[in-house]
PDB file of C-alpha atoms in Angstrom:
ATOM      1  CA  MET R 456      -2.536  52.265 -29.024  1.00  0.00           C
ATOM      2  CA  ILE R 457       0.950  50.877 -29.459  1.00  0.00           C
ATOM      3  CA  LYS R 458       3.030  50.219 -26.369  1.00  0.00           C
ATOM      4  CA  ILE R 459       6.790  50.245 -26.711  1.00  0.00           C
ATOM      5  CA  VAL R 460       8.611  47.767 -24.517  1.00  0.00           C
ATOM      6  CA  ARG R 461      12.342  47.906 -23.941  1.00  0.00           C
ATOM      7  CA  ILE R 462      14.126  44.623 -24.212  1.00  0.00           C
ATOM      8  CA  LYS R 463      17.268  44.275 -22.180  1.00  0.00           C
ATOM      9  CA  THR R 464      20.147  42.558 -23.910  1.00  0.00           C
ATOM     10  CA  ILE R 465      21.488  39.564 -22.042  1.00  0.00           C
ATOM     11  CA  THR R 466      24.977  38.309 -22.693  1.00  0.00           C
ATOM     12  CA  ALA R 467      25.544  34.669 -23.551  1.00  0.00           C
ATOM     13  CA  SER R 468      27.420  34.091 -20.283  1.00  0.00           C
ATOM     14  CA  ALA R 469      24.556  35.577 -18.232  1.00  0.00           C
ATOM     15  CA  LEU R 470      22.068  33.414 -20.109  1.00  0.00           C
ATOM     16  CA  CYS R 471      24.233  30.348 -19.532  1.00  0.00           C
ATOM     17  CA  ALA R 472      24.535  31.123 -15.796  1.00  0.00           C
ATOM     18  CA  CYS R 473      20.766  31.533 -15.578  1.00  0.00           C
ATOM     19  CA  ALA R 474      20.200  28.182 -17.327  1.00  0.00           C
ATOM     20  CA  ILE R 475      22.684  26.422 -15.017  1.00  0.00           C
ATOM     21  CA  GLY R 476      20.918  27.880 -11.989  1.00  0.00           C
ATOM     22  CA  LEU R 477      17.552  26.689 -13.302  1.00  0.00           C
ATOM     23  CA  LEU R 478      18.939  23.195 -13.974  1.00  0.00           C
ATOM     24  CA  SER R 479      20.285  23.080 -10.407  1.00  0.00           C
ATOM     25  CA  ILE R 480      16.836  23.876  -9.023  1.00  0.00           C
ATOM     26  CA  VAL R 481      15.239  21.179 -11.216  1.00  0.00           C
ATOM     27  CA  ASN R 482      17.938  18.696 -10.119  1.00  0.00           C
ATOM     28  CA  LEU R 483      17.330  19.523  -6.451  1.00  0.00           C
ATOM     29  CA  ALA R 484      13.578  18.992  -6.832  1.00  0.00           C
ATOM     30  CA  GLN R 485      14.165  15.683  -8.612  1.00  0.00           C
ATOM     31  CA  GLN R 486      16.660  14.586  -5.960  1.00  0.00           C
ATOM     32  CA  SER R 487      14.273  15.412  -3.121  1.00  0.00           C
ATOM     33  CA  THR R 488      11.482  13.491  -4.908  1.00  0.00           C
ATOM     34  CA  GLU R 489      13.788  10.478  -5.247  1.00  0.00           C
ATOM     35  CA  GLU R 490      14.664  10.746  -1.554  1.00  0.00           C
ATOM     36  CA  ALA R 491      10.960  10.964  -0.646  1.00  0.00           C
ATOM     37  CA  ILE R 492      10.221   7.827  -2.707  1.00  0.00           C
ATOM     38  CA  LYS R 493      13.069   5.979  -0.952  1.00  0.00           C
ATOM     39  CA  ALA R 494      11.741   7.132   2.432  1.00  0.00           C
ATOM     40  CA  ILE R 495       8.254   5.800   1.647  1.00  0.00           C
ATOM     41  CA  LYS R 496       9.648   2.511   0.276  1.00  0.00           C
ATOM     42  CA  SER R 497      11.664   2.041   3.469  1.00  0.00           C
ATOM     43  CA  LYS R 498       8.417   2.010   5.494  1.00  0.00           C
ATOM     44  CA  LEU R 499       6.558  -0.480   3.259  1.00  0.00           C
ATOM     45  CA  PHE R 500       6.974  -4.257   3.453  1.00  0.00           C
ATOM     46  CA  ASP R 501       8.254  -5.609   0.156  1.00  0.00           C
ATOM     47  CA  ALA R 502       8.328  -9.297  -0.656  1.00  0.00           C
ATOM     48  CA  PRO R 503       8.677 -10.227  -4.344  1.00  0.00           C
ATOM     49  CA  LYS R 504       6.394 -13.265  -4.121  1.00  0.00           C
ATOM     50  CA  VAL R 505       3.504 -11.458  -2.398  1.00  0.00           C
ATOM     51  CA  ILE R 506       0.631 -10.759  -4.817  1.00  0.00           C
ATOM     52  CA  TYR R 507      -1.012  -8.036  -2.705  1.00  0.00           C
ATOM     53  CA  LYS R 508       1.334  -5.271  -1.580  1.00  0.00           C
ATOM     54  CA  LEU R 509       1.757  -1.556  -1.041  1.00  0.00           C
ATOM     55  CA  GLU R 510       3.905   0.420  -3.455  1.00  0.00           C
ATOM     56  CA  ALA R 511       5.401   3.897  -3.333  1.00  0.00           C
ATOM     57  CA  MET R 512       4.198   6.197  -6.101  1.00  0.00           C
ATOM     58  CA  ASN R 513       6.680   8.093  -8.271  1.00  0.00           C
ATOM     59  CA  THR R 514       5.526  11.467  -6.910  1.00  0.00           C
ATOM     60  CA  GLY R 515       7.245  10.827  -3.587  1.00  0.00           C
ATOM     61  CA  LYS R 516       4.032  11.890  -1.832  1.00  0.00           C
ATOM     62  CA  SER R 517       1.897   8.762  -1.875  1.00  0.00           C
ATOM     63  CA  PHE R 518       1.624   5.003  -1.862  1.00  0.00           C
ATOM     64  CA  SER R 519      -0.990   2.618  -3.194  1.00  0.00           C
ATOM     65  CA  PHE R 520      -2.533  -0.821  -2.997  1.00  0.00           C
ATOM     66  CA  CYS R 521      -3.418  -2.074  -6.493  1.00  0.00           C
ATOM     67  CA  ASN R 522      -5.371  -5.183  -7.380  1.00  0.00           C
ATOM     68  CA  THR R 523      -2.965  -7.216  -9.499  1.00  0.00           C
ATOM     69  CA  SER R 524      -5.060 -10.403  -9.235  1.00  0.00           C
ATOM     70  CA  LYS R 525      -7.731 -11.906 -11.466  1.00  0.00           C
ATOM     71  CA  LYS R 526     -10.403 -11.557  -8.745  1.00  0.00           C
ATOM     72  CA  ARG R 527     -12.349  -8.516  -7.527  1.00  0.00           C
ATOM     73  CA  VAL R 528     -11.184  -7.160  -4.136  1.00  0.00           C
ATOM     74  CA  THR R 529     -13.985  -6.200  -1.746  1.00  0.00           C
ATOM     75  CA  GLY R 530     -11.853  -5.261   1.257  1.00  0.00           C
ATOM     76  CA  PHE R 531      -8.440  -5.363   2.847  1.00  0.00           C
ATOM     77  CA  ARG R 532      -6.550  -4.940   6.100  1.00  0.00           C
ATOM     78  CA  LEU R 533      -3.193  -3.296   6.624  1.00  0.00           C
ATOM     79  CA  GLY R 534      -0.841  -4.192   9.418  1.00  0.00           C
ATOM     80  CA  CYS R 535       2.690  -3.836  10.676  1.00  0.00           C
ATOM     81  CA  VAL R 536       4.983  -6.765   9.944  1.00  0.00           C
ATOM     82  CA  LYS R 537       8.547  -7.659  10.786  1.00  0.00           C
ATOM     83  CA  SER R 538      10.705 -10.078   8.861  1.00  0.00           C
ATOM     84  CA  LYS R 539      13.747 -11.870  10.253  1.00  0.00           C
ATOM     85  CA  LYS R 540      15.525 -14.374   8.023  1.00  0.00           C
ATOM     86  CA  SER R 541      12.684 -16.581   6.766  1.00  0.00           C
ATOM     87  CA  GLU R 542      10.290 -15.762   9.631  1.00  0.00           C
ATOM     88  CA  LEU R 543       7.502 -13.205   9.243  1.00  0.00           C
ATOM     89  CA  ARG R 544       5.575 -11.791  12.205  1.00  0.00           C
ATOM     90  CA  ILE R 545       2.474  -9.602  12.164  1.00  0.00           C
ATOM     91  CA  LEU R 546       3.028  -7.089  14.958  1.00  0.00           C
ATOM     92  CA  SER R 547      -0.296  -5.233  14.722  1.00  0.00           C
ATOM     93  CA  GLU R 548      -3.430  -5.076  12.603  1.00  0.00           C
ATOM     94  CA  ARG R 549      -5.405  -2.066  11.374  1.00  0.00           C
ATOM     95  CA  ASP R 550      -9.170  -1.863  10.886  1.00  0.00           C
ATOM     96  CA  PHE R 551     -10.597  -3.738   7.911  1.00  0.00           C
ATOM     97  CA  GLN R 552     -11.360  -1.377   5.003  1.00  0.00           C
ATOM     98  CA  THR R 553     -14.033  -2.011   2.403  1.00  0.00           C
ATOM     99  CA  ALA R 554     -13.017  -1.530  -1.203  1.00  0.00           C
ATOM    100  CA  ASP R 555     -14.184  -2.190  -4.730  1.00  0.00           C
ATOM    101  CA  LEU R 556     -11.111  -2.934  -6.802  1.00  0.00           C
ATOM    102  CA  MET R 557     -11.806  -4.691 -10.083  1.00  0.00           C
ATOM    103  CA  PRO R 558      -9.413  -7.395 -11.355  1.00  0.00           C
ATOM    104  CA  GLU R 559      -6.379  -6.419 -13.400  1.00  0.00           C
ATOM    105  CA  ALA R 560      -7.192  -5.937 -17.082  1.00  0.00           C
ATOM    106  CA  GLU R 561      -4.877  -5.086 -19.990  1.00  0.00           C
ATOM    107  CA  ASN R 562      -2.496  -2.622 -18.312  1.00  0.00           C
ATOM    108  CA  ASN R 563      -5.343  -1.214 -16.234  1.00  0.00           C
ATOM    109  CA  LEU R 564      -5.095  -1.528 -12.460  1.00  0.00           C
ATOM    110  CA  GLN R 565      -7.646  -0.455  -9.871  1.00  0.00           C
ATOM    111  CA  CYS R 566      -5.893   1.025  -6.850  1.00  0.00           C
ATOM    112  CA  HIS R 567      -6.535   2.504  -3.418  1.00  0.00           C
ATOM    113  CA  PHE R 568      -4.267   5.511  -2.746  1.00  0.00           C
ATOM    114  CA  TRP R 569      -2.932   7.254   0.327  1.00  0.00           C
ATOM    115  CA  SER R 570      -1.531  10.685  -0.417  1.00  0.00           C
ATOM    116  CA  SER R 571       0.215  13.428   1.530  1.00  0.00           C
ATOM    117  CA  ASN R 572       2.160  16.566   0.765  1.00  0.00           C
ATOM    118  CA  HIS R 573       4.313  15.933   3.807  1.00  0.00           C
ATOM    119  CA  GLY R 574       5.843  12.524   3.049  1.00  0.00           C
ATOM    120  CA  PHE R 575       4.649   9.457   4.892  1.00  0.00           C
ATOM    121  CA  PHE R 576       1.671   9.790   7.198  1.00  0.00           C
ATOM    122  CA  PRO R 577       2.382   9.415  10.905  1.00  0.00           C
ATOM    123  CA  THR R 578      -0.991   7.694  11.381  1.00  0.00           C
ATOM    124  CA  GLU R 579      -0.065   5.045   8.801  1.00  0.00           C
ATOM    125  CA  GLU R 580       3.541   4.533   9.848  1.00  0.00           C
ATOM    126  CA  CYS R 581       4.496   1.512  11.931  1.00  0.00           C
ATOM    127  CA  GLU R 582       6.450   2.160  15.108  1.00  0.00           C
ATOM    128  CA  LYS R 583       8.086  -1.236  14.653  1.00  0.00           C
ATOM    129  CA  GLY R 584       8.263  -3.188  11.435  1.00  0.00           C
ATOM    130  CA  LYS R 585       6.867  -2.136   8.077  1.00  0.00           C
ATOM    131  CA  LEU R 586       3.381  -1.460   6.741  1.00  0.00           C
ATOM    132  CA  ALA R 587       1.885  -4.274   4.645  1.00  0.00           C
ATOM    133  CA  VAL R 588      -1.336  -5.644   3.219  1.00  0.00           C
ATOM    134  CA  ILE R 589      -2.018  -8.554   5.564  1.00  0.00           C
ATOM    135  CA  GLU R 590      -5.535  -9.607   4.503  1.00  0.00           C
ATOM    136  CA  VAL R 591      -7.622  -9.283   1.347  1.00  0.00           C
ATOM    137  CA  ALA R 592     -11.291 -10.238   0.937  1.00  0.00           C
ATOM    138  CA  LEU R 593     -12.326 -11.294  -2.543  1.00  0.00           C
ATOM    139  CA  GLU R 594     -15.721 -11.160  -4.233  1.00  0.00           C
ATOM    140  CA  ASP R 595     -15.987 -14.962  -4.428  1.00  0.00           C
ATOM    141  CA  GLY R 596     -15.949 -15.135  -0.615  1.00  0.00           C
ATOM    142  CA  THR R 597     -12.348 -16.298  -0.275  1.00  0.00           C
ATOM    143  CA  THR R 598      -9.785 -14.474   1.833  1.00  0.00           C
ATOM    144  CA  TRP R 599      -6.083 -14.099   1.169  1.00  0.00           C
ATOM    145  CA  LYS R 600      -3.843 -13.663   4.212  1.00  0.00           C
ATOM    146  CA  LEU R 601      -0.164 -12.861   4.488  1.00  0.00           C
ATOM    147  CA  LYS R 602       1.504 -16.033   5.738  1.00  0.00           C
ATOM    148  CA  GLN R 603       3.441 -15.832   8.978  1.00  0.00           C
TER     149      GLN R 603
END
């Protein structure tokens, strides 16, 4: 059985208007993703010299803690920190979390992720200060701590 389908002719200007509308929607989605990433970054403590830190993911819906060291991570603790000039204060500490994050290897990082479809998580957000990795336990028995 052959089915005949009518194809409606679309003018070039109508096609152009449709494409512009579609590009606007894509732009809006991209802009809101960029805004979501900025919002997450604004809640995470960022210090360039800190080896262990939280980073916003490019989806705008998550952040991660990746092991960028040469040692295996067996656990970590998050906390809220506040920085003024050259002084750093830990305002509060979260429960210690066990982990198994292998050392960094040729462009391959092991990470722990926090994800949400609704932006940052109220349970993870700091009322004062910013969220940071404040303690990391390593397989060799040593512990790294964020210096105050």
